Each structure stands twice: as structure tokens, then as C-alpha cells.
mmCIF file of C-alpha atoms in Angstrom:
data_model
loop_
_atom_site.group_PDB
_atom_site.id
_atom_site.type_symbol
_atom_site.label_atom_id
_atom_site.label_comp_id
_atom_site.label_asym_id
_atom_site.label_seq_id
_atom_site.Cartn_x
_atom_site.Cartn_y
_atom_site.Cartn_z
ATOM 1 C CA MET A 1 -97.898 -27.773 -80.249
ATOM 2 C CA LYS A 2 -101.171 -27.262 -82.061
ATOM 3 C CA LYS A 3 -103.260 -24.136 -81.938
ATOM 4 C CA ASP A 4 -105.575 -25.499 -79.237
ATOM 5 C CA ILE A 5 -102.597 -25.815 -76.883
ATOM 6 C CA GLN A 6 -103.796 -29.052 -75.315
ATOM 7 C CA PRO A 7 -104.194 -32.395 -77.151
ATOM 8 C CA VAL A 8 -107.797 -33.503 -77.379
ATOM 9 C CA ASP A 9 -107.434 -36.374 -74.907
ATOM 10 C CA ARG A 10 -105.980 -34.068 -72.223
ATOM 11 C CA ARG A 11 -108.729 -31.528 -72.879
ATOM 12 C CA ASN A 12 -111.391 -34.179 -72.375
ATOM 13 C CA PHE A 13 -109.663 -35.337 -69.215
ATOM 14 C CA LEU A 14 -109.619 -31.810 -67.838
ATOM 15 C CA LYS A 15 -113.256 -31.294 -68.724
ATOM 16 C CA LYS A 16 -114.254 -34.471 -66.901
ATOM 17 C CA SER A 17 -111.988 -33.681 -63.987
ATOM 18 C CA SER A 18 -113.582 -30.277 -63.579
ATOM 19 C CA LEU A 19 -116.922 -31.951 -62.864
ATOM 20 C CA LEU A 20 -115.346 -33.962 -60.051
ATOM 21 C CA ALA A 21 -113.686 -30.862 -58.667
ATOM 22 C CA MET A 22 -116.905 -28.853 -58.484
ATOM 23 C CA GLY A 23 -117.900 -30.500 -55.241
ATOM 24 C CA SER A 24 -114.713 -29.414 -53.486
ATOM 25 C CA GLY A 25 -114.155 -26.195 -55.438
ATOM 26 C CA ALA A 26 -115.309 -24.081 -52.522
ATOM 27 C CA LEU A 27 -112.198 -25.115 -50.630
ATOM 28 C CA LEU A 28 -110.075 -23.233 -53.154
ATOM 29 C CA THR A 29 -111.919 -19.982 -52.610
ATOM 30 C CA VAL A 30 -111.893 -19.863 -48.821
ATOM 31 C CA PRO A 31 -110.063 -16.675 -47.757
ATOM 32 C CA LEU A 32 -106.548 -17.452 -46.617
ATOM 33 C CA ASN A 33 -106.221 -14.612 -44.155
ATOM 34 C CA GLY A 34 -107.022 -15.484 -40.562
ATOM 35 C CA TYR A 35 -105.592 -18.977 -40.394
ATOM 36 C CA ALA A 36 -102.813 -19.307 -42.962
ATOM 37 C CA GLN A 37 -99.159 -18.498 -42.461
ATOM 38 C CA PRO A 38 -98.050 -14.896 -43.020
ATOM 39 C CA ALA A 39 -96.931 -13.933 -46.520
ATOM 40 C CA THR A 40 -93.354 -15.009 -47.127
ATOM 41 C CA SER A 41 -90.664 -13.835 -49.514
ATOM 42 C CA GLN A 42 -90.441 -15.301 -53.016
ATOM 43 C CA ASP A 43 -86.975 -16.470 -52.011
ATOM 44 C CA ASP A 44 -88.601 -18.952 -49.609
ATOM 45 C CA ILE A 45 -88.975 -21.367 -52.486
ATOM 46 C CA ASN A 46 -90.167 -24.372 -50.463
ATOM 47 C CA ILE A 47 -92.953 -22.523 -48.645
ATOM 48 C CA VAL A 48 -96.162 -22.748 -50.676
ATOM 49 C CA GLY A 49 -98.598 -20.041 -49.683
ATOM 50 C CA PRO A 50 -99.141 -16.270 -49.761
ATOM 51 C CA LYS A 51 -96.173 -14.227 -50.948
ATOM 52 C CA GLU A 52 -95.215 -10.654 -50.193
ATOM 53 C CA GLY A 53 -96.402 -8.212 -52.825
ATOM 54 C CA PHE A 54 -99.404 -10.252 -53.976
ATOM 55 C CA SER A 55 -102.960 -10.932 -52.842
ATOM 56 C CA PRO A 56 -103.208 -14.195 -50.846
ATOM 57 C CA GLN A 57 -104.431 -16.517 -53.597
ATOM 58 C CA ILE A 58 -102.248 -14.965 -56.290
ATOM 59 C CA GLY A 59 -99.264 -15.240 -53.967
ATOM 60 C CA THR A 60 -100.013 -18.919 -53.438
ATOM 61 C CA LEU A 61 -100.165 -19.432 -57.200
ATOM 62 C CA VAL A 62 -96.853 -17.575 -57.571
ATOM 63 C CA SER A 63 -95.258 -19.865 -54.979
ATOM 64 C CA MET A 64 -96.308 -22.934 -56.986
ATOM 65 C CA MET A 65 -95.123 -21.444 -60.283
ATOM 66 C CA ASN A 66 -91.759 -20.492 -58.782
ATOM 67 C CA TRP A 67 -91.268 -23.966 -57.330
ATOM 68 C CA MET A 68 -92.156 -25.638 -60.620
ATOM 69 C CA ARG A 69 -89.778 -23.362 -62.523
ATOM 70 C CA MET A 70 -86.958 -24.382 -60.194
ATOM 71 C CA VAL A 71 -87.781 -28.047 -60.829
ATOM 72 C CA ILE A 72 -87.874 -27.859 -64.633
ATOM 73 C CA LEU A 73 -84.564 -26.003 -64.810
ATOM 74 C CA SER A 74 -82.756 -28.500 -62.601
ATOM 75 C CA PRO A 75 -82.214 -31.178 -65.309
ATOM 76 C CA VAL A 76 -81.084 -28.659 -67.955
ATOM 77 C CA ARG A 77 -78.460 -26.802 -65.920
ATOM 78 C CA GLY A 78 -75.097 -26.852 -67.690
ATOM 79 C CA MET A 79 -76.428 -28.382 -70.908
ATOM 80 C CA SER A 80 -74.413 -27.745 -74.051
ATOM 81 C CA VAL A 81 -75.871 -26.501 -77.324
ATOM 82 C CA LYS A 82 -75.553 -30.033 -78.709
ATOM 83 C CA GLU A 83 -77.536 -31.454 -75.795
ATOM 84 C CA LEU A 84 -80.210 -28.756 -76.040
ATOM 85 C CA ASP A 85 -80.607 -29.538 -79.764
ATOM 86 C CA TYR A 86 -80.735 -33.329 -79.335
ATOM 87 C CA LEU A 87 -83.703 -35.081 -80.965
ATOM 88 C CA VAL A 88 -84.735 -38.554 -79.780
ATOM 89 C CA ASP A 89 -86.282 -39.191 -83.220
ATOM 90 C CA GLU A 90 -87.504 -37.280 -86.275
ATOM 91 C CA LYS A 91 -90.837 -36.442 -84.616
ATOM 92 C CA ALA A 92 -89.454 -35.335 -81.262
ATOM 93 C CA ASN A 93 -88.892 -31.836 -79.922
ATOM 94 C CA SER A 94 -85.563 -30.752 -78.506
ATOM 95 C CA ILE A 95 -85.166 -29.523 -74.942
ATOM 96 C CA GLY A 96 -84.166 -26.123 -76.310
ATOM 97 C CA ALA A 97 -87.323 -25.869 -78.407
ATOM 98 C CA MET A 98 -89.480 -26.892 -75.452
ATOM 99 C CA LEU A 99 -87.873 -24.298 -73.179
ATOM 100 C CA TRP A 100 -88.792 -21.641 -75.733
ATOM 101 C CA HIS A 101 -92.231 -23.257 -76.003
ATOM 102 C CA LEU A 102 -92.774 -22.861 -72.252
ATOM 103 C CA ALA A 103 -91.942 -19.159 -72.459
ATOM 104 C CA SER A 104 -94.266 -18.842 -75.472
ATOM 105 C CA THR A 105 -97.134 -20.526 -73.642
ATOM 106 C CA GLU A 106 -96.749 -18.192 -70.681
ATOM 107 C CA ARG A 107 -96.678 -15.227 -73.072
ATOM 108 C CA PHE A 108 -99.924 -16.456 -74.638
ATOM 109 C CA TYR A 109 -101.642 -16.509 -71.254
ATOM 110 C CA GLN A 110 -100.350 -13.002 -70.556
ATOM 111 C CA ILE A 111 -101.832 -11.770 -73.823
ATOM 112 C CA HIS A 112 -105.088 -13.548 -73.078
ATOM 113 C CA THR A 113 -105.657 -12.851 -69.365
ATOM 114 C CA PHE A 114 -103.873 -9.511 -68.924
ATOM 115 C CA GLU A 115 -104.657 -7.928 -72.286
ATOM 116 C CA GLY A 116 -107.946 -9.649 -73.114
ATOM 117 C CA ARG A 117 -106.890 -10.847 -76.553
ATOM 118 C CA LYS A 118 -107.622 -14.148 -78.275
ATOM 119 C CA TRP A 119 -105.258 -16.685 -79.837
ATOM 120 C CA GLY A 120 -104.966 -15.059 -83.284
ATOM 121 C CA ASP A 121 -105.002 -11.494 -81.993
ATOM 122 C CA TRP A 122 -101.239 -11.164 -81.530
ATOM 123 C CA GLU A 123 -99.176 -8.122 -82.374
ATOM 124 C CA GLN A 124 -96.499 -8.750 -84.994
ATOM 125 C CA ALA A 125 -93.677 -8.606 -82.446
ATOM 126 C CA ASP A 126 -95.334 -11.395 -80.442
ATOM 127 C CA LYS A 127 -95.887 -13.484 -83.562
ATOM 128 C CA ASP A 128 -92.244 -13.098 -84.561
ATOM 129 C CA ASN A 129 -90.917 -14.061 -81.143
ATOM 130 C CA TRP A 130 -93.374 -16.675 -79.899
ATOM 131 C CA ALA A 131 -95.621 -18.221 -82.567
ATOM 132 C CA LEU A 132 -93.143 -20.758 -83.958
ATOM 133 C CA ALA A 133 -92.162 -22.142 -80.548
ATOM 134 C CA MET A 134 -95.782 -22.062 -79.396
ATOM 135 C CA GLN A 135 -96.823 -24.600 -82.024
ATOM 136 C CA LEU A 136 -93.563 -26.562 -82.355
ATOM 137 C CA GLY A 137 -93.608 -29.191 -85.142
ATOM 138 C CA ASP A 138 -91.440 -29.548 -88.250
ATOM 139 C CA LYS A 139 -90.720 -25.846 -88.750
ATOM 140 C CA ALA A 140 -89.616 -25.465 -85.141
ATOM 141 C CA ARG A 141 -87.392 -28.546 -85.382
ATOM 142 C CA GLU A 142 -85.637 -26.962 -88.333
ATOM 143 C CA ALA A 143 -85.380 -23.423 -86.988
ATOM 144 C CA ILE A 144 -84.870 -23.755 -83.225
ATOM 145 C CA LYS A 145 -81.323 -24.965 -82.771
ATOM 146 C CA GLY A 146 -77.814 -23.702 -82.230
ATOM 147 C CA ASN A 147 -78.701 -21.609 -79.178
ATOM 148 C CA PRO A 148 -76.982 -21.757 -75.781
ATOM 149 C CA LEU A 149 -78.965 -22.264 -72.584
ATOM 150 C CA GLU A 150 -78.669 -18.534 -71.818
ATOM 151 C CA PHE A 151 -80.734 -17.789 -74.944
ATOM 152 C CA TYR A 152 -83.701 -19.758 -73.604
ATOM 153 C CA MET A 153 -83.224 -18.573 -70.039
ATOM 154 C CA GLU A 154 -83.487 -14.951 -71.156
ATOM 155 C CA LYS A 155 -86.871 -15.671 -72.734
ATOM 156 C CA LEU A 156 -88.161 -17.562 -69.695
ATOM 157 C CA ASP A 157 -86.927 -14.904 -67.271
ATOM 158 C CA THR A 158 -88.254 -11.952 -69.271
ATOM 159 C CA VAL A 159 -91.711 -13.462 -69.616
ATOM 160 C CA ARG A 160 -91.883 -14.484 -65.952
ATOM 161 C CA GLU A 161 -90.803 -11.013 -64.824
ATOM 162 C CA ASN A 162 -93.753 -9.555 -66.723
ATOM 163 C CA THR A 163 -96.132 -12.158 -65.266
ATOM 164 C CA LEU A 164 -95.144 -11.248 -61.715
ATOM 165 C CA LYS A 165 -95.430 -7.533 -62.433
ATOM 166 C CA GLU A 166 -98.959 -7.995 -63.783
ATOM 167 C CA PHE A 167 -99.987 -10.334 -60.950
ATOM 168 C CA ALA A 168 -98.981 -7.661 -58.439
ATOM 169 C CA LYS A 169 -101.531 -5.285 -60.021
ATOM 170 C CA ARG A 170 -104.413 -7.727 -59.553
ATOM 171 C CA ASP A 171 -106.408 -9.238 -56.695
ATOM 172 C CA ASP A 172 -108.100 -12.515 -55.812
ATOM 173 C CA ASP A 173 -111.399 -11.416 -57.357
ATOM 174 C CA TRP A 174 -109.639 -11.182 -60.709
ATOM 175 C CA LEU A 175 -108.023 -14.578 -60.161
ATOM 176 C CA MET A 176 -111.397 -16.190 -59.461
ATOM 177 C CA ALA A 177 -113.210 -14.495 -62.369
ATOM 178 C CA VAL A 178 -114.754 -17.140 -64.660
ATOM 179 C CA ASP A 179 -114.504 -17.131 -68.447
ATOM 180 C CA GLN A 180 -117.730 -18.799 -69.596
ATOM 181 C CA ASP A 181 -116.511 -19.134 -73.178
ATOM 182 C CA TRP A 182 -113.144 -20.824 -72.638
ATOM 183 C CA TYR A 183 -112.710 -23.692 -75.114
ATOM 184 C CA TRP A 184 -112.689 -26.521 -72.544
ATOM 185 C CA GLY A 185 -115.613 -25.023 -70.591
ATOM 186 C CA PRO A 186 -116.149 -22.329 -67.929
ATOM 187 C CA THR A 187 -112.720 -21.638 -66.465
ATOM 188 C CA ASN A 188 -111.376 -19.041 -64.080
ATOM 189 C CA ASN A 189 -108.069 -17.202 -64.292
ATOM 190 C CA TYR A 190 -106.746 -19.347 -61.459
ATOM 191 C CA CYS A 191 -107.208 -22.503 -63.538
ATOM 192 C CA LYS A 192 -105.695 -20.872 -66.628
ATOM 193 C CA TRP A 193 -102.571 -19.881 -64.757
ATOM 194 C CA PHE A 194 -102.372 -23.161 -62.873
ATOM 195 C CA HIS A 195 -102.341 -24.755 -66.317
ATOM 196 C CA VAL A 196 -99.176 -22.758 -67.068
ATOM 197 C CA CYS A 197 -97.629 -24.410 -64.003
ATOM 198 C CA GLU A 198 -98.976 -27.867 -64.885
ATOM 199 C CA HIS A 199 -97.721 -27.437 -68.449
ATOM 200 C CA GLU A 200 -94.180 -27.013 -67.162
ATOM 201 C CA SER A 201 -94.592 -30.146 -65.056
ATOM 202 C CA ASN A 202 -95.600 -32.076 -68.171
ATOM 203 C CA HIS A 203 -92.477 -31.017 -70.072
ATOM 204 C CA ASN A 204 -90.276 -31.650 -67.057
ATOM 205 C CA GLY A 205 -90.853 -35.360 -67.561
ATOM 206 C CA GLN A 206 -89.867 -35.010 -71.214
ATOM 207 C CA PHE A 207 -86.674 -33.150 -70.278
ATOM 208 C CA LYS A 208 -85.634 -35.960 -67.957
ATOM 209 C CA PHE A 209 -86.458 -38.636 -70.528
ATOM 210 C CA ILE A 210 -84.498 -36.896 -73.299
ATOM 211 C CA LYS A 211 -81.551 -36.275 -71.004
ATOM 212 C CA SER A 212 -81.445 -39.994 -70.183
ATOM 213 C CA ARG A 213 -81.173 -40.796 -73.914
ATOM 214 C CA ILE A 214 -78.348 -38.389 -74.759
ATOM 215 C CA ALA A 215 -75.197 -40.389 -75.389
#
């Protein structure tokens, strides 16, 4: 994936969509306490809403991210190394590379929203572990292969564990804080982290398509 994370056409779509959402945006910021269900455990995977250990809106975001993670892992369970490395054509990305890419994208948003650093402001350890999978492309196709599913799961699980730990330190005011200089326009932390969830949904479709083509 390129440095700007989103292809230009998707970025334009999001920018236009944000204008339509402005009229109903207030609905997203209405306090949940007082009429919503009580906070539930993270183990209650099919209950979207506040979760124990988090502020109401952050907990709701966590519930969506957890549900989406369950969904994207469903088609890859039990895959062999050969299946994880499979390429539909010479320009495609493997499922293994995209799993690492998803962990890399989440790590980028940690660096950006938790640590306040920009795209190029990565420590060397982060560059070594995440930069290649973040951008994908020819180099990633050549380098990211030969790994079992457990290799990618460890990366996804480690990054997500850190996300949840950092979310627990923050409140809904932080989640709603707007970045006026974000590259697709004024954007709050809620939207940035919902994009992490939406990004997984996007690749979920690719996983299913690739799996259907594996002989």
C-alpha cells in the first residue's frame, strides 16, 4: 500500500461522505450513559456497545473492532503456508502479506494517535517490523512468504493488545478530538480508529476472493 494509506478514489469518497455525515454527526456524540445497555465484557462478541474497562464511546469502538477481527480471521483459520503465500497474479498480494499489513496499519495509527508522530517519524524498530508490510508492493511480494499463520497472528495479537491498553487510558473527549490537519480533511480520533476497523473489512473481501481461487 502506498504512503498515503488510502487510494485517491477512496480518499475522495471519504471526503465527500464526510460532508453528508455532518448533518447527522451529532448523533455519534450523544452520551451513551442513561439509555444504553450496561457495559458488557469483551467476550460478549456479538453485543456492540460500551465495554467494561473503557469509556462508553471507546468501548463501543472496541466492540466493533473485536467483531471485525473475528470476521477477518474466520476465512484464514487453518490455512497452510502455501495457501497464505498464494498469489492470484503477479500484481496481487498474498493473504499472509495482507495480515501483516493489517497489523502494520494498526501500528501506524498507534504511533500517530497515541504518540503524536507523523508517517515518517518512526523509530528504527518500527520501520524494521512494519514499514515493508505497510506499503506492500513488489518488495513485500518477494520478502513476505514462508511464514505459518501463527507468525501473522502473533503480530496482530501483539498490536491489538497494545491498542486496548492505550484505549483504556483515554476517554471520550480524546476520541472526539479533531485533527484539523489530517490529509483527507478535519478528522477526529474516532474516525481514524474506525478506519482501522473499516480497513480490515476491505481486506476481508480480498481474503475470501483469494481463498476461492486457491486450487
